[in-house]
mmCIF file with all atom_site columns, C-alpha atoms in Angstrom:
data_model
loop_
_atom_site.group_PDB
_atom_site.id
_atom_site.type_symbol
_atom_site.label_atom_id
_atom_site.label_alt_id
_atom_site.label_comp_id
_atom_site.label_asym_id
_atom_site.label_entity_id
_atom_site.label_seq_id
_atom_site.pdbx_PDB_ins_code
_atom_site.Cartn_x
_atom_site.Cartn_y
_atom_site.Cartn_z
_atom_site.occupancy
_atom_site.B_iso_or_equiv
_atom_site.pdbx_formal_charge
_atom_site.auth_seq_id
_atom_site.auth_comp_id
_atom_site.auth_asym_id
_atom_site.auth_atom_id
_atom_site.pdbx_PDB_model_num
ATOM 1  C CA . MET A 1 1  ? 10.725 -3.624  13.719  1.00 58.00 ? 225 MET A CA 1
ATOM 2  C CA . THR A 1 2  ? 7.410  -3.735  11.722  1.00 66.00 ? 226 THR A CA 1
ATOM 3  C CA . GLN A 1 3  ? 6.050  -0.357  10.806  1.00 80.00 ? 227 GLN A CA 1
ATOM 4  C CA . THR A 1 4  ? 2.151  0.324   11.441  1.00 88.00 ? 228 THR A CA 1
ATOM 5  C CA . PHE A 1 5  ? -0.215 1.771   9.447   1.00 94.00 ? 229 PHE A CA 1
ATOM 6  C CA . LYS A 1 6  ? -4.081 2.936   9.263   1.00 94.00 ? 230 LYS A CA 1
ATOM 7  C CA . CYS A 1 7  ? -6.196 3.306   6.338   1.00 96.00 ? 231 CYS A CA 1
ATOM 8  C CA . GLY A 1 8  ? -5.534 6.299   4.427   1.00 94.00 ? 232 GLY A CA 1
ATOM 9  C CA . ASP A 1 9  ? -1.860 6.111   4.915   1.00 95.00 ? 233 ASP A CA 1
ATOM 10 C CA . ARG A 1 10 ? -0.220 6.137   1.121   1.00 95.00 ? 234 ARG A CA 1
ATOM 11 C CA . VAL A 1 11 ? 2.135  3.224   0.809   1.00 96.00 ? 235 VAL A CA 1
ATOM 12 C CA . ARG A 1 12 ? 4.223  1.260   -1.514  1.00 95.00 ? 236 ARG A CA 1
ATOM 13 C CA . LEU A 1 13 ? 5.618  -2.082  -2.139  1.00 95.00 ? 237 LEU A CA 1
ATOM 14 C CA . LYS A 1 14 ? 10.148 -1.870  -0.744  1.00 93.00 ? 238 LYS A CA 1
ATOM 15 C CA . GLY A 1 15 ? 10.800 -2.906  -4.968  1.00 86.00 ? 239 GLY A CA 1
ATOM 16 C CA . GLY A 1 16 ? 9.317  0.494   -5.465  1.00 81.00 ? 240 GLY A CA 1
ATOM 17 C CA . GLU A 1 17 ? 6.275  -0.264  -7.010  1.00 78.00 ? 241 GLU A CA 1
ATOM 18 C CA . ALA A 1 18 ? 2.728  1.668   -7.776  1.00 89.00 ? 242 ALA A CA 1
ATOM 19 C CA . VAL A 1 19 ? 1.782  4.006   -4.255  1.00 92.00 ? 243 VAL A CA 1
ATOM 20 C CA . MET A 1 20 ? -1.494 2.433   -2.934  1.00 96.00 ? 244 MET A CA 1
ATOM 21 C CA . ALA A 1 21 ? -3.884 3.826   -0.554  1.00 96.00 ? 245 ALA A CA 1
ATOM 22 C CA . VAL A 1 22 ? -4.006 1.467   2.969   1.00 97.00 ? 246 VAL A CA 1
ATOM 23 C CA . THR A 1 23 ? -7.936 0.303   3.522   1.00 97.00 ? 247 THR A CA 1
ATOM 24 C CA . GLY A 1 24 ? -7.503 -1.573  5.608   1.00 96.00 ? 248 GLY A CA 1
ATOM 25 C CA . VAL A 1 25 ? -5.476 -3.846  7.723   1.00 95.00 ? 249 VAL A CA 1
ATOM 26 C CA . SER A 1 26 ? -6.464 -6.950  9.918   1.00 92.00 ? 250 SER A CA 1
ATOM 27 C CA . PRO A 1 27 ? -4.686 -11.036 10.656  1.00 87.00 ? 251 PRO A CA 1
ATOM 28 C CA . ASP A 1 28 ? -4.516 -13.047 8.333   1.00 83.00 ? 252 ASP A CA 1
ATOM 29 C CA . SER A 1 29 ? -4.951 -17.375 9.372   1.00 86.00 ? 253 SER A CA 1
ATOM 30 C CA . SER A 1 30 ? -1.304 -17.741 10.237  1.00 88.00 ? 254 SER A CA 1
ATOM 31 C CA . GLY A 1 31 ? -1.933 -14.484 12.504  1.00 85.00 ? 255 GLY A CA 1
ATOM 32 C CA . ASP A 1 32 ? 0.782  -11.870 10.673  1.00 85.00 ? 256 ASP A CA 1
ATOM 33 C CA . THR A 1 33 ? -0.584 -8.799  9.736   1.00 88.00 ? 257 THR A CA 1
ATOM 34 C CA . LYS A 1 34 ? -2.617 -7.619  6.132   1.00 94.00 ? 258 LYS A CA 1
ATOM 35 C CA . VAL A 1 35 ? -2.074 -4.994  4.842   1.00 96.00 ? 259 VAL A CA 1
ATOM 36 C CA . TRP A 1 36 ? -4.766 -4.222  2.613   1.00 97.00 ? 260 TRP A CA 1
ATOM 37 C CA . CYS A 1 37 ? -4.374 -1.737  -0.422  1.00 97.00 ? 261 CYS A CA 1
ATOM 38 C CA . ALA A 1 38 ? -6.332 0.131   -2.959  1.00 97.00 ? 262 ALA A CA 1
ATOM 39 C CA . TRP A 1 39 ? -4.840 1.801   -6.472  1.00 96.00 ? 263 TRP A CA 1
ATOM 40 C CA . PHE A 1 40 ? -5.282 2.310   -10.347 1.00 94.00 ? 264 PHE A CA 1
ATOM 41 C CA . ASP A 1 41 ? -2.840 0.634   -12.261 1.00 91.00 ? 265 ASP A CA 1
ATOM 42 C CA . ASP A 1 42 ? -0.803 2.186   -16.520 1.00 89.00 ? 266 ASP A CA 1
ATOM 43 C CA . THR A 1 43 ? -3.832 0.650   -17.903 1.00 93.00 ? 267 THR A CA 1
ATOM 44 C CA . HIS A 1 44 ? -5.988 2.181   -15.487 1.00 92.00 ? 268 HIS A CA 1
ATOM 45 C CA . LEU A 1 45 ? -7.887 -0.455  -13.741 1.00 95.00 ? 269 LEU A CA 1
ATOM 46 C CA . HIS A 1 46 ? -8.426 -0.469  -9.818  1.00 96.00 ? 270 HIS A CA 1
ATOM 47 C CA . GLN A 1 47 ? -6.792 -2.988  -7.955  1.00 96.00 ? 271 GLN A CA 1
ATOM 48 C CA . THR A 1 48 ? -6.294 -4.492  -4.497  1.00 97.00 ? 272 THR A CA 1
ATOM 49 C CA . ALA A 1 49 ? -4.550 -6.715  -3.065  1.00 95.00 ? 273 ALA A CA 1
ATOM 50 C CA . GLY A 1 50 ? -3.803 -7.966  0.257   1.00 95.00 ? 274 GLY A CA 1
ATOM 51 C CA . HIS A 1 51 ? 0.234  -7.546  1.233   1.00 94.00 ? 275 HIS A CA 1
ATOM 52 C CA . PRO A 1 52 ? 2.507  -8.618  4.880   1.00 93.00 ? 276 PRO A CA 1
ATOM 53 C CA . ALA A 1 53 ? 3.171  -5.111  6.594   1.00 93.00 ? 277 ALA A CA 1
ATOM 54 C CA . GLU A 1 54 ? 7.403  -6.158  6.060   1.00 92.00 ? 278 GLU A CA 1
ATOM 55 C CA . ALA A 1 55 ? 6.488  -5.631  2.517   1.00 94.00 ? 279 ALA A CA 1
ATOM 56 C CA . LEU A 1 56 ? 5.782  -1.914  2.454   1.00 95.00 ? 280 LEU A CA 1
ATOM 57 C CA . GLU A 1 57 ? 7.210  1.533   3.098   1.00 94.00 ? 281 GLU A CA 1
ATOM 58 C CA . ALA A 1 58 ? 5.512  4.424   3.893   1.00 94.00 ? 282 ALA A CA 1
ATOM 59 C CA . VAL A 1 59 ? 5.503  7.137   1.076   1.00 91.00 ? 283 VAL A CA 1
ATOM 60 C CA . GLU A 1 60 ? 5.334  10.462  2.026   1.00 84.00 ? 284 GLU A CA 1
ATOM 61 C CA . ILE A 1 61 ? 2.285  13.216  0.469   1.00 75.00 ? 285 ILE A CA 1
ATOM 62 C CA . ALA A 1 62 ? 5.605  15.923  -0.812  1.00 71.00 ? 286 ALA A CA 1
ATOM 63 C CA . GLU A 1 63 ? 7.330  12.482  -2.133  1.00 60.00 ? 287 GLU A CA 1
ATOM 64 C CA . LEU A 1 64 ? 4.386  12.457  -4.911  1.00 63.00 ? 288 LEU A CA 1
ATOM 65 C CA . GLY A 1 65 ? 5.016  16.105  -6.499  1.00 66.00 ? 289 GLY A CA 1
ATOM 66 C CA . PRO A 1 66 ? 2.600  17.386  -8.530  1.00 67.00 ? 290 PRO A CA 1
ATOM 67 C CA . PRO A 1 67 ? -0.284 15.608  -10.384 1.00 63.00 ? 291 PRO A CA 1
ATOM 68 C CA . PRO A 1 68 ? 0.450  14.486  -14.626 1.00 61.00 ? 292 PRO A CA 1
#
């Protein structure tokens, strides 16, 4: 079952990439759900991308720990 996401959720790719914020959810051209995300990369540049919902997992705020 595919997890549902909403704006403001914290997610990461199931491969363990950076934590991202969900900025939108919409169907792509084939009708599948695309989850739009934003994050800052290792060089502090703002990045955005759309990912299939199946490729993402939710991140609990407690998992993030204290700020660096």
